[in-house]
Amino acid sequence: MNKKLGYSIAFVLALGAPFVGYPVLLMKLLCFALFACAFNLLIGFTGLLSFGHAAFFGAAGYFAGNALKNWGLPFELSLLVGVLAGAAIGLVMGGLAIRRQGIYFSMITLALAQMVYFAALRFTDFTGGEDGLQGVPRGKLLGVLDLGSDLTMYYVVLGIFIAGFALIMRTVHSPFGQVLKAIKANEPRAVSLGYDVDKYKLAAFVLSGSLAALAGATKSIVLGFETLTDVHWAMSGLVILMTLVGGMGTLVGPIIGAILIISLENKLGDFGTMMAGATGIEWFSTLGEAVSLVIGFIFVACVLLFRKGLVGEFLVLQGKWRKQA
């Protein structure tokens, strides 16, 4: 299928989605899809595995939430505050982490992200501690459009997602993105060609963190609260899972992975209840309590059967079909 046609169909489906599905869940899917795409920019196109992306996602939610609730800033500036917070954390974290490679890089990002988590746990006046930051208002877009309506808010979130995805796509296909791909493929060769590899990796890290922060800030405003869950290391693991299941190094793969994982987390219990009622087998009603087990099974299946992720394997098959044709 032509890419432009595929994106056009997806856009039309997205426009009509809130009239069929629950808008808040759809907005949550869009936020996590953007989060996964931001992470994929780092691991899929630069080759850097970060275990600390929850720091950007969660910290931005706290900053944006406080900006709206306590500082009286409008919606747009609150989002900007969240993004700038993520960029600042990314600059510090990336500046320290890119000095190392491989597992050492990953462990440093994890350690620094856990410092952000413990800071969120300790500074209760800012974060609410274990109770979280509650009662975050949505505000108004440009001071005019009331975002209290789920339908209105959905289209704003859709616009944010499209803008973020377009930025990632433009980055990947730009000369800057080509250098990132070269670094991933063969870093010593990129160095020999005269590129300042550390600067490129730091720029990619900050950009990825900023986009993850945009997703986190948007999510906190959509749901009206921010909790420690979003800055915990498990959130970093979740976005890694989304990217691997969907297809690392593909543009659409992380979106598919995010939709699959978040849908399972939110709808598996309802599916189990429906199956229990239809079949009379009570075991199905316990599916909602086994979300982690089901997601773990999907991850193992992807590692064993779909090593390139769902979209990655589809692209491989598509290439084979074209050769045979």
PDB file of C-alpha atoms in Angstrom:
ATOM      1  CA  MET A   1       0.000   0.000   0.000  1.00  0.00           C
ATOM      2  CA  ASN A   2       1.186   3.505  -0.786  1.00  0.00           C
ATOM      3  CA  LYS A   3       2.384   5.237   2.399  1.00  0.00           C
ATOM      4  CA  LYS A   4       0.459   8.431   1.730  1.00  0.00           C
ATOM      5  CA  LEU A   5      -2.722   6.435   1.182  1.00  0.00           C
ATOM      6  CA  GLY A   6      -2.101   4.484   4.392  1.00  0.00           C
ATOM      7  CA  TYR A   7      -1.586   7.642   6.425  1.00  0.00           C
ATOM      8  CA  SER A   8      -4.685   9.198   4.865  1.00  0.00           C
ATOM      9  CA  ILE A   9      -6.819   6.199   5.830  1.00  0.00           C
ATOM     10  CA  ALA A  10      -5.397   6.260   9.362  1.00  0.00           C
ATOM     11  CA  PHE A  11      -6.162   9.977   9.629  1.00  0.00           C
ATOM     12  CA  VAL A  12      -9.767   9.495   8.534  1.00  0.00           C
ATOM     13  CA  LEU A  13     -10.205   6.633  11.018  1.00  0.00           C
ATOM     14  CA  ALA A  14      -8.722   8.780  13.768  1.00  0.00           C
ATOM     15  CA  LEU A  15     -11.157  11.604  12.983  1.00  0.00           C
ATOM     16  CA  GLY A  16     -14.134   9.279  13.369  1.00  0.00           C
ATOM     17  CA  ALA A  17     -12.798   7.233  16.286  1.00  0.00           C
ATOM     18  CA  PRO A  18     -14.323   9.299  19.158  1.00  0.00           C
ATOM     19  CA  PHE A  19     -17.820   8.707  17.748  1.00  0.00           C
ATOM     20  CA  VAL A  20     -17.280   4.953  18.100  1.00  0.00           C
ATOM     21  CA  GLY A  21     -14.912   4.529  21.051  1.00  0.00           C
ATOM     22  CA  TYR A  22     -14.411   6.130  24.464  1.00  0.00           C
ATOM     23  CA  PRO A  23     -12.606   9.459  23.858  1.00  0.00           C
ATOM     24  CA  VAL A  24     -10.551   9.399  27.080  1.00  0.00           C
ATOM     25  CA  LEU A  25      -9.172   5.950  26.271  1.00  0.00           C
ATOM     26  CA  LEU A  26      -8.436   7.067  22.711  1.00  0.00           C
ATOM     27  CA  MET A  27      -6.548  10.103  24.031  1.00  0.00           C
ATOM     28  CA  LYS A  28      -4.564   7.856  26.337  1.00  0.00           C
ATOM     29  CA  LEU A  29      -3.684   5.654  23.365  1.00  0.00           C
ATOM     30  CA  LEU A  30      -2.469   8.684  21.409  1.00  0.00           C
ATOM     31  CA  CYS A  31      -0.307   9.870  24.317  1.00  0.00           C
ATOM     32  CA  PHE A  32       1.351   6.494  24.727  1.00  0.00           C
ATOM     33  CA  ALA A  33       1.746   6.137  20.964  1.00  0.00           C
ATOM     34  CA  LEU A  34       3.669   9.427  20.898  1.00  0.00           C
ATOM     35  CA  PHE A  35       5.699   8.271  23.903  1.00  0.00           C
ATOM     36  CA  ALA A  36       6.649   5.050  22.116  1.00  0.00           C
ATOM     37  CA  CYS A  37       7.521   6.921  18.901  1.00  0.00           C
ATOM     38  CA  ALA A  38       9.762   9.278  20.892  1.00  0.00           C
ATOM     39  CA  PHE A  39      11.555   6.333  22.476  1.00  0.00           C
ATOM     40  CA  ASN A  40      11.882   4.626  19.090  1.00  0.00           C
ATOM     41  CA  LEU A  41      13.667   7.695  17.720  1.00  0.00           C
ATOM     42  CA  LEU A  42      16.449   6.954  20.201  1.00  0.00           C
ATOM     43  CA  ILE A  43      16.675   3.166  20.092  1.00  0.00           C
ATOM     44  CA  GLY A  44      15.344   2.431  16.611  1.00  0.00           C
ATOM     45  CA  PHE A  45      17.243   5.080  14.664  1.00  0.00           C
ATOM     46  CA  THR A  46      20.195   5.967  16.917  1.00  0.00           C
ATOM     47  CA  GLY A  47      20.839   2.610  18.580  1.00  0.00           C
ATOM     48  CA  LEU A  48      20.729   3.932  22.170  1.00  0.00           C
ATOM     49  CA  LEU A  49      18.759   1.827  24.670  1.00  0.00           C
ATOM     50  CA  SER A  50      17.480   4.062  27.453  1.00  0.00           C
ATOM     51  CA  PHE A  51      15.966   2.617  30.622  1.00  0.00           C
ATOM     52  CA  GLY A  52      15.072   6.098  31.853  1.00  0.00           C
ATOM     53  CA  HIS A  53      12.396   7.519  29.567  1.00  0.00           C
ATOM     54  CA  ALA A  54       9.851   7.415  32.365  1.00  0.00           C
ATOM     55  CA  ALA A  55      11.712  10.365  33.892  1.00  0.00           C
ATOM     56  CA  PHE A  56      10.775  12.607  30.957  1.00  0.00           C
ATOM     57  CA  PHE A  57       7.239  11.251  30.683  1.00  0.00           C
ATOM     58  CA  GLY A  58       6.385  11.600  34.376  1.00  0.00           C
ATOM     59  CA  ALA A  59       8.312  14.774  35.238  1.00  0.00           C
ATOM     60  CA  ALA A  60       6.641  16.631  32.367  1.00  0.00           C
ATOM     61  CA  GLY A  61       3.266  15.558  33.733  1.00  0.00           C
ATOM     62  CA  TYR A  62       4.087  17.061  37.132  1.00  0.00           C
ATOM     63  CA  PHE A  63       5.383  20.317  35.675  1.00  0.00           C
ATOM     64  CA  ALA A  64       2.492  20.753  33.257  1.00  0.00           C
ATOM     65  CA  GLY A  65      -0.034  19.851  35.959  1.00  0.00           C
ATOM     66  CA  ASN A  66       1.403  22.371  38.417  1.00  0.00           C
ATOM     67  CA  ALA A  67       1.601  25.017  35.697  1.00  0.00           C
ATOM     68  CA  LEU A  68      -2.136  24.672  35.044  1.00  0.00           C
ATOM     69  CA  LYS A  69      -3.352  24.045  38.578  1.00  0.00           C
ATOM     70  CA  ASN A  70      -1.083  26.130  40.798  1.00  0.00           C
ATOM     71  CA  TRP A  71       0.746  28.626  38.586  1.00  0.00           C
ATOM     72  CA  GLY A  72      -2.250  29.773  36.577  1.00  0.00           C
ATOM     73  CA  LEU A  73      -0.608  29.318  33.174  1.00  0.00           C
ATOM     74  CA  PRO A  74      -2.742  28.652  30.066  1.00  0.00           C
ATOM     75  CA  PHE A  75      -2.908  25.265  28.376  1.00  0.00           C
ATOM     76  CA  GLU A  76      -0.295  26.023  25.701  1.00  0.00           C
ATOM     77  CA  LEU A  77       2.304  27.409  28.117  1.00  0.00           C
ATOM     78  CA  SER A  78       1.701  24.518  30.520  1.00  0.00           C
ATOM     79  CA  LEU A  79       2.523  22.047  27.750  1.00  0.00           C
ATOM     80  CA  LEU A  80       5.619  24.091  26.932  1.00  0.00           C
ATOM     81  CA  VAL A  81       6.715  24.028  30.580  1.00  0.00           C
ATOM     82  CA  GLY A  82       6.403  20.240  30.565  1.00  0.00           C
ATOM     83  CA  VAL A  83       8.394  19.912  27.342  1.00  0.00           C
ATOM     84  CA  LEU A  84      11.125  22.261  28.609  1.00  0.00           C
ATOM     85  CA  ALA A  85      11.345  20.252  31.838  1.00  0.00           C
ATOM     86  CA  GLY A  86      11.796  17.065  29.822  1.00  0.00           C
ATOM     87  CA  ALA A  87      14.405  18.722  27.602  1.00  0.00           C
ATOM     88  CA  ALA A  88      16.352  19.971  30.641  1.00  0.00           C
ATOM     89  CA  ILE A  89      16.323  16.534  32.271  1.00  0.00           C
ATOM     90  CA  GLY A  90      17.309  15.000  28.934  1.00  0.00           C
ATOM     91  CA  LEU A  91      20.216  17.410  28.570  1.00  0.00           C
ATOM     92  CA  VAL A  92      21.576  16.529  32.014  1.00  0.00           C
ATOM     93  CA  MET A  93      20.888  12.811  31.751  1.00  0.00           C
ATOM     94  CA  GLY A  94      22.174  12.564  28.176  1.00  0.00           C
ATOM     95  CA  GLY A  95      25.261  14.626  28.959  1.00  0.00           C
ATOM     96  CA  LEU A  96      26.237  12.093  31.599  1.00  0.00           C
ATOM     97  CA  ALA A  97      25.055   8.906  29.883  1.00  0.00           C
ATOM     98  CA  ILE A  98      26.550   9.331  26.381  1.00  0.00           C
ATOM     99  CA  ARG A  99      30.029   9.123  27.882  1.00  0.00           C
ATOM    100  CA  ARG A 100      29.412   5.378  28.034  1.00  0.00           C
ATOM    101  CA  GLN A 101      28.158   2.794  25.561  1.00  0.00           C
ATOM    102  CA  GLY A 102      26.050  -0.356  25.580  1.00  0.00           C
ATOM    103  CA  ILE A 103      24.742  -1.659  28.873  1.00  0.00           C
ATOM    104  CA  TYR A 104      26.654   1.002  30.801  1.00  0.00           C
ATOM    105  CA  PHE A 105      24.716   3.720  28.979  1.00  0.00           C
ATOM    106  CA  SER A 106      21.437   1.941  29.785  1.00  0.00           C
ATOM    107  CA  MET A 107      22.290   1.490  33.458  1.00  0.00           C
ATOM    108  CA  ILE A 108      23.237   5.155  33.855  1.00  0.00           C
ATOM    109  CA  THR A 109      19.906   6.255  32.367  1.00  0.00           C
ATOM    110  CA  LEU A 110      18.104   3.876  34.746  1.00  0.00           C
ATOM    111  CA  ALA A 111      19.981   5.181  37.777  1.00  0.00           C
ATOM    112  CA  LEU A 112      19.354   8.822  36.891  1.00  0.00           C
ATOM    113  CA  ALA A 113      15.681   8.130  36.200  1.00  0.00           C
ATOM    114  CA  GLN A 114      15.327   6.499  39.606  1.00  0.00           C
ATOM    115  CA  MET A 115      16.751   9.669  41.132  1.00  0.00           C
ATOM    116  CA  VAL A 116      13.889  11.549  39.464  1.00  0.00           C
ATOM    117  CA  TYR A 117      11.452   8.987  40.900  1.00  0.00           C
ATOM    118  CA  PHE A 118      12.756   9.411  44.450  1.00  0.00           C
ATOM    119  CA  ALA A 119      12.677  13.195  44.037  1.00  0.00           C
ATOM    120  CA  ALA A 120       9.013  12.929  43.018  1.00  0.00           C
ATOM    121  CA  LEU A 121       8.369  10.740  46.065  1.00  0.00           C
ATOM    122  CA  ARG A 122      10.089  13.166  48.431  1.00  0.00           C
ATOM    123  CA  PHE A 123       8.939  16.614  47.220  1.00  0.00           C
ATOM    124  CA  THR A 124       5.301  16.132  48.141  1.00  0.00           C
ATOM    125  CA  ASP A 125       4.407  19.819  47.933  1.00  0.00           C
ATOM    126  CA  PHE A 126       5.116  19.698  44.213  1.00  0.00           C
ATOM    127  CA  THR A 127       4.117  16.143  43.286  1.00  0.00           C
ATOM    128  CA  GLY A 128       1.648  15.095  45.968  1.00  0.00           C
ATOM    129  CA  GLY A 129       3.890  12.154  46.841  1.00  0.00           C
ATOM    130  CA  GLU A 130       2.106   8.819  46.920  1.00  0.00           C
ATOM    131  CA  ASP A 131      -1.263  10.549  46.534  1.00  0.00           C
ATOM    132  CA  GLY A 132      -0.184  12.110  43.259  1.00  0.00           C
ATOM    133  CA  LEU A 133      -1.042  15.484  41.779  1.00  0.00           C
ATOM    134  CA  GLN A 134      -4.837  15.605  41.639  1.00  0.00           C
ATOM    135  CA  GLY A 135      -7.398  17.941  40.125  1.00  0.00           C
ATOM    136  CA  VAL A 136      -5.426  19.189  37.138  1.00  0.00           C
ATOM    137  CA  PRO A 137      -7.766  21.338  34.995  1.00  0.00           C
ATOM    138  CA  ARG A 138      -7.732  21.169  31.209  1.00  0.00           C
ATOM    139  CA  GLY A 139      -8.038  24.894  30.709  1.00  0.00           C
ATOM    140  CA  LYS A 140      -8.832  26.531  27.383  1.00  0.00           C
ATOM    141  CA  LEU A 141      -7.095  26.379  24.036  1.00  0.00           C
ATOM    142  CA  LEU A 142      -5.865  29.867  23.070  1.00  0.00           C
ATOM    143  CA  GLY A 143      -7.974  31.179  25.934  1.00  0.00           C
ATOM    144  CA  VAL A 144     -11.170  30.566  23.954  1.00  0.00           C
ATOM    145  CA  LEU A 145     -11.902  26.883  23.269  1.00  0.00           C
ATOM    146  CA  ASP A 146     -13.014  25.045  26.419  1.00  0.00           C
ATOM    147  CA  LEU A 147     -11.177  21.726  26.694  1.00  0.00           C
ATOM    148  CA  GLY A 148     -13.553  20.336  29.306  1.00  0.00           C
ATOM    149  CA  SER A 149     -15.393  18.515  26.517  1.00  0.00           C
ATOM    150  CA  ASP A 150     -13.829  15.100  25.843  1.00  0.00           C
ATOM    151  CA  LEU A 151     -14.592  15.421  22.129  1.00  0.00           C
ATOM    152  CA  THR A 152     -12.867  18.800  21.851  1.00  0.00           C
ATOM    153  CA  MET A 153      -9.914  17.616  23.890  1.00  0.00           C
ATOM    154  CA  TYR A 154      -9.574  14.521  21.705  1.00  0.00           C
ATOM    155  CA  TYR A 155      -9.049  16.545  18.540  1.00  0.00           C
ATOM    156  CA  VAL A 156      -6.493  18.749  20.306  1.00  0.00           C
ATOM    157  CA  VAL A 157      -4.606  15.636  21.455  1.00  0.00           C
ATOM    158  CA  LEU A 158      -4.850  14.205  17.942  1.00  0.00           C
ATOM    159  CA  GLY A 159      -3.300  17.411  16.600  1.00  0.00           C
ATOM    160  CA  ILE A 160      -0.491  17.187  19.168  1.00  0.00           C
ATOM    161  CA  PHE A 161       0.174  13.581  18.216  1.00  0.00           C
ATOM    162  CA  ILE A 162       0.223  14.364  14.486  1.00  0.00           C
ATOM    163  CA  ALA A 163       2.608  17.279  15.055  1.00  0.00           C
ATOM    164  CA  GLY A 164       4.930  15.099  17.163  1.00  0.00           C
ATOM    165  CA  PHE A 165       4.833  12.230  14.687  1.00  0.00           C
ATOM    166  CA  ALA A 166       5.473  14.590  11.774  1.00  0.00           C
ATOM    167  CA  LEU A 167       8.507  15.993  13.594  1.00  0.00           C
ATOM    168  CA  ILE A 168       9.860  12.484  14.150  1.00  0.00           C
ATOM    169  CA  MET A 169       9.264  11.562  10.508  1.00  0.00           C
ATOM    170  CA  ARG A 170      10.959  14.750   9.312  1.00  0.00           C
ATOM    171  CA  THR A 171      13.900  14.121  11.647  1.00  0.00           C
ATOM    172  CA  VAL A 172      14.364  10.529  10.479  1.00  0.00           C
ATOM    173  CA  HIS A 173      14.406  11.541   6.804  1.00  0.00           C
ATOM    174  CA  SER A 174      16.597  14.617   7.277  1.00  0.00           C
ATOM    175  CA  PRO A 175      20.417  14.717   6.931  1.00  0.00           C
ATOM    176  CA  PHE A 176      20.527  14.734  10.736  1.00  0.00           C
ATOM    177  CA  GLY A 177      18.501  11.521  10.778  1.00  0.00           C
ATOM    178  CA  GLN A 178      20.801   9.917   8.236  1.00  0.00           C
ATOM    179  CA  VAL A 179      23.758  10.613  10.522  1.00  0.00           C
ATOM    180  CA  LEU A 180      21.862   9.021  13.416  1.00  0.00           C
ATOM    181  CA  LYS A 181      21.294   5.910  11.295  1.00  0.00           C
ATOM    182  CA  ALA A 182      24.996   5.864  10.424  1.00  0.00           C
ATOM    183  CA  ILE A 183      25.885   6.037  14.115  1.00  0.00           C
ATOM    184  CA  LYS A 184      23.588   3.109  14.826  1.00  0.00           C
ATOM    185  CA  ALA A 185      24.979   1.046  11.935  1.00  0.00           C
ATOM    186  CA  ASN A 186      28.675   1.713  12.545  1.00  0.00           C
ATOM    187  CA  GLU A 187      29.707   4.357  15.074  1.00  0.00           C
ATOM    188  CA  PRO A 188      33.500   4.100  14.445  1.00  0.00           C
ATOM    189  CA  ARG A 189      32.904   4.703  10.735  1.00  0.00           C
ATOM    190  CA  ALA A 190      30.776   7.764  11.527  1.00  0.00           C
ATOM    191  CA  VAL A 191      33.627   9.083  13.658  1.00  0.00           C
ATOM    192  CA  SER A 192      36.118   8.435  10.872  1.00  0.00           C
ATOM    193  CA  LEU A 193      33.936  10.505   8.522  1.00  0.00           C
ATOM    194  CA  GLY A 194      34.408  13.494  10.795  1.00  0.00           C
ATOM    195  CA  TYR A 195      31.072  13.582  12.623  1.00  0.00           C
ATOM    196  CA  ASP A 196      31.018  14.615  16.282  1.00  0.00           C
ATOM    197  CA  VAL A 197      29.132  11.521  17.347  1.00  0.00           C
ATOM    198  CA  ASP A 198      28.606  12.591  20.967  1.00  0.00           C
ATOM    199  CA  LYS A 199      26.888  15.813  19.915  1.00  0.00           C
ATOM    200  CA  TYR A 200      24.567  13.965  17.557  1.00  0.00           C
ATOM    201  CA  LYS A 201      23.698  11.395  20.219  1.00  0.00           C
ATOM    202  CA  LEU A 202      23.057  14.123  22.798  1.00  0.00           C
ATOM    203  CA  ALA A 203      20.816  16.016  20.361  1.00  0.00           C
ATOM    204  CA  ALA A 204      18.867  12.814  19.635  1.00  0.00           C
ATOM    205  CA  PHE A 205      18.570  12.100  23.359  1.00  0.00           C
ATOM    206  CA  VAL A 206      17.242  15.577  24.146  1.00  0.00           C
ATOM    207  CA  LEU A 207      14.808  15.504  21.210  1.00  0.00           C
ATOM    208  CA  SER A 208      13.539  12.078  22.227  1.00  0.00           C
ATOM    209  CA  GLY A 209      13.161  13.211  25.833  1.00  0.00           C
ATOM    210  CA  SER A 210      11.317  16.381  24.785  1.00  0.00           C
ATOM    211  CA  LEU A 211       8.799  14.429  22.702  1.00  0.00           C
ATOM    212  CA  ALA A 212       8.326  11.919  25.532  1.00  0.00           C
ATOM    213  CA  ALA A 213       7.733  14.912  27.810  1.00  0.00           C
ATOM    214  CA  LEU A 214       5.120  16.277  25.393  1.00  0.00           C
ATOM    215  CA  ALA A 215       3.307  12.941  25.607  1.00  0.00           C
ATOM    216  CA  GLY A 216       3.505  12.891  29.412  1.00  0.00           C
ATOM    217  CA  ALA A 217       2.355  16.491  29.805  1.00  0.00           C
ATOM    218  CA  THR A 218      -0.594  15.877  27.489  1.00  0.00           C
ATOM    219  CA  LYS A 219      -1.583  12.714  29.348  1.00  0.00           C
ATOM    220  CA  SER A 220      -1.604  14.429  32.750  1.00  0.00           C
ATOM    221  CA  ILE A 221      -3.872  17.190  31.431  1.00  0.00           C
ATOM    222  CA  VAL A 222      -6.196  14.724  29.696  1.00  0.00           C
ATOM    223  CA  LEU A 223      -6.650  12.533  32.782  1.00  0.00           C
ATOM    224  CA  GLY A 224      -6.492  15.386  35.305  1.00  0.00           C
ATOM    225  CA  PHE A 225      -3.863  13.820  37.533  1.00  0.00           C
ATOM    226  CA  GLU A 226      -0.253  12.652  37.672  1.00  0.00           C
ATOM    227  CA  THR A 227       1.093   9.814  39.814  1.00  0.00           C
ATOM    228  CA  LEU A 228       4.366   8.110  40.692  1.00  0.00           C
ATOM    229  CA  THR A 229       3.515   5.321  38.256  1.00  0.00           C
ATOM    230  CA  ASP A 230       4.609   7.502  35.354  1.00  0.00           C
ATOM    231  CA  VAL A 231       8.109   8.103  36.769  1.00  0.00           C
ATOM    232  CA  HIS A 232       8.685   4.531  37.935  1.00  0.00           C
ATOM    233  CA  TRP A 233      11.175   2.283  36.129  1.00  0.00           C
ATOM    234  CA  ALA A 234       8.283  -0.005  35.126  1.00  0.00           C
ATOM    235  CA  MET A 235       7.016   2.730  32.806  1.00  0.00           C
ATOM    236  CA  SER A 236      10.381   2.739  31.035  1.00  0.00           C
ATOM    237  CA  GLY A 237      10.051  -1.016  30.640  1.00  0.00           C
ATOM    238  CA  LEU A 238       6.527  -0.629  29.285  1.00  0.00           C
ATOM    239  CA  VAL A 239       7.586   1.755  26.511  1.00  0.00           C
ATOM    240  CA  ILE A 240      10.427  -0.598  25.575  1.00  0.00           C
ATOM    241  CA  LEU A 241       7.878  -3.402  25.303  1.00  0.00           C
ATOM    242  CA  MET A 242       5.578  -1.301  23.110  1.00  0.00           C
ATOM    243  CA  THR A 243       8.419  -0.495  20.739  1.00  0.00           C
ATOM    244  CA  LEU A 244       9.716  -4.057  20.490  1.00  0.00           C
ATOM    245  CA  VAL A 245       6.260  -5.575  19.977  1.00  0.00           C
ATOM    246  CA  GLY A 246       5.301  -3.044  17.307  1.00  0.00           C
ATOM    247  CA  GLY A 247       8.617  -2.974  15.484  1.00  0.00           C
ATOM    248  CA  MET A 248      11.776  -1.147  16.508  1.00  0.00           C
ATOM    249  CA  GLY A 249      13.209   1.081  13.797  1.00  0.00           C
ATOM    250  CA  THR A 250       9.896   1.460  11.974  1.00  0.00           C
ATOM    251  CA  LEU A 251       7.808   4.629  12.069  1.00  0.00           C
ATOM    252  CA  VAL A 252       4.415   2.975  12.556  1.00  0.00           C
ATOM    253  CA  GLY A 253       5.512   0.010  14.690  1.00  0.00           C
ATOM    254  CA  PRO A 254       5.594   1.809  18.066  1.00  0.00           C
ATOM    255  CA  ILE A 255       2.086   3.153  17.439  1.00  0.00           C
ATOM    256  CA  ILE A 256       0.762  -0.376  16.843  1.00  0.00           C
ATOM    257  CA  GLY A 257       2.638  -1.646  19.900  1.00  0.00           C
ATOM    258  CA  ALA A 258       1.285   1.133  22.130  1.00  0.00           C
ATOM    259  CA  ILE A 259      -2.300   0.575  20.971  1.00  0.00           C
ATOM    260  CA  LEU A 260      -1.990  -3.177  21.562  1.00  0.00           C
ATOM    261  CA  ILE A 261      -0.435  -2.984  25.031  1.00  0.00           C
ATOM    262  CA  ILE A 262      -2.607  -0.161  26.406  1.00  0.00           C
ATOM    263  CA  SER A 263      -5.760  -1.725  24.962  1.00  0.00           C
ATOM    264  CA  LEU A 264      -4.905  -4.988  26.687  1.00  0.00           C
ATOM    265  CA  GLU A 265      -4.340  -3.214  29.989  1.00  0.00           C
ATOM    266  CA  ASN A 266      -7.690  -1.449  29.778  1.00  0.00           C
ATOM    267  CA  LYS A 267      -9.935  -3.938  27.996  1.00  0.00           C
ATOM    268  CA  LEU A 268      -8.667  -7.433  28.821  1.00  0.00           C
ATOM    269  CA  GLY A 269     -10.864  -7.614  31.928  1.00  0.00           C
ATOM    270  CA  ASP A 270     -13.967  -6.664  29.933  1.00  0.00           C
ATOM    271  CA  PHE A 271     -13.097  -9.262  27.291  1.00  0.00           C
ATOM    272  CA  GLY A 272     -12.676 -11.920  29.963  1.00  0.00           C
ATOM    273  CA  THR A 273     -16.040 -11.070  31.509  1.00  0.00           C
ATOM    274  CA  MET A 274     -17.699 -11.281  28.102  1.00  0.00           C
ATOM    275  CA  MET A 275     -16.081 -14.650  27.409  1.00  0.00           C
ATOM    276  CA  ALA A 276     -17.103 -15.983  30.827  1.00  0.00           C
ATOM    277  CA  GLY A 277     -20.704 -14.983  30.147  1.00  0.00           C
ATOM    278  CA  ALA A 278     -20.681 -16.492  26.647  1.00  0.00           C
ATOM    279  CA  THR A 279     -18.987 -19.798  27.519  1.00  0.00           C
ATOM    280  CA  GLY A 280     -19.917 -20.254  31.160  1.00  0.00           C
ATOM    281  CA  ILE A 281     -16.245 -20.824  32.009  1.00  0.00           C
ATOM    282  CA  GLU A 282     -15.464 -18.786  35.143  1.00  0.00           C
ATOM    283  CA  TRP A 283     -11.727 -18.846  34.455  1.00  0.00           C
ATOM    284  CA  PHE A 284     -12.158 -16.189  31.772  1.00  0.00           C
ATOM    285  CA  SER A 285     -13.356 -13.700  34.406  1.00  0.00           C
ATOM    286  CA  THR A 286      -9.867 -13.735  35.949  1.00  0.00           C
ATOM    287  CA  LEU A 287      -8.174 -12.520  32.755  1.00  0.00           C
ATOM    288  CA  GLY A 288      -8.289  -8.926  33.981  1.00  0.00           C
ATOM    289  CA  GLU A 289      -6.042  -9.885  36.900  1.00  0.00           C
ATOM    290  CA  ALA A 290      -3.542 -11.567  34.566  1.00  0.00           C
ATOM    291  CA  VAL A 291      -2.738  -8.601  32.319  1.00  0.00           C
ATOM    292  CA  SER A 292       0.975  -8.784  33.124  1.00  0.00           C
ATOM    293  CA  LEU A 293       1.004 -12.500  32.332  1.00  0.00           C
ATOM    294  CA  VAL A 294      -0.715 -11.980  28.965  1.00  0.00           C
ATOM    295  CA  ILE A 295       1.581  -9.085  28.046  1.00  0.00           C
ATOM    296  CA  GLY A 296       4.589 -11.164  29.065  1.00  0.00           C
ATOM    297  CA  PHE A 297       3.380 -14.009  26.853  1.00  0.00           C
ATOM    298  CA  ILE A 298       3.015 -11.587  23.921  1.00  0.00           C
ATOM    299  CA  PHE A 299       6.547 -10.315  24.523  1.00  0.00           C
ATOM    300  CA  VAL A 300       7.990 -13.852  24.568  1.00  0.00           C
ATOM    301  CA  ALA A 301       6.045 -14.724  21.412  1.00  0.00           C
ATOM    302  CA  CYS A 302       7.385 -11.634  19.638  1.00  0.00           C
ATOM    303  CA  VAL A 303      10.964 -12.396  20.698  1.00  0.00           C
ATOM    304  CA  LEU A 304      10.685 -15.976  19.446  1.00  0.00           C
ATOM    305  CA  LEU A 305       8.483 -15.547  16.382  1.00  0.00           C
ATOM    306  CA  PHE A 306       8.502 -11.853  15.416  1.00  0.00           C
ATOM    307  CA  ARG A 307      11.998 -10.606  16.174  1.00  0.00           C
ATOM    308  CA  LYS A 308      11.501  -7.481  14.111  1.00  0.00           C
ATOM    309  CA  GLY A 309       8.140  -6.759  15.719  1.00  0.00           C
ATOM    310  CA  LEU A 310       4.730  -6.994  14.114  1.00  0.00           C
ATOM    311  CA  VAL A 311       5.268  -4.187  11.609  1.00  0.00           C
ATOM    312  CA  GLY A 312       8.892  -5.158  10.982  1.00  0.00           C
ATOM    313  CA  GLU A 313       7.965  -8.729  10.079  1.00  0.00           C
ATOM    314  CA  PHE A 314       5.137  -7.496   7.878  1.00  0.00           C
ATOM    315  CA  LEU A 315       7.565  -5.275   5.958  1.00  0.00           C
ATOM    316  CA  VAL A 316       9.916  -8.241   5.488  1.00  0.00           C
ATOM    317  CA  LEU A 317       7.068 -10.370   4.129  1.00  0.00           C
ATOM    318  CA  GLN A 318       5.953  -7.511   1.899  1.00  0.00           C
ATOM    319  CA  GLY A 319       9.460  -7.286   0.445  1.00  0.00           C
ATOM    320  CA  LYS A 320       9.464 -11.028  -0.298  1.00  0.00           C
ATOM    321  CA  TRP A 321       6.061 -10.812  -2.007  1.00  0.00           C
ATOM    322  CA  ARG A 322       7.300  -7.997  -4.241  1.00  0.00           C
ATOM    323  CA  LYS A 323      10.359  -9.994  -5.256  1.00  0.00           C
ATOM    324  CA  GLN A 324       8.231 -13.015  -6.103  1.00  0.00           C
ATOM    325  CA  ALA A 325       5.846 -10.847  -8.110  1.00  0.00           C
TER     326      ALA A 325
END
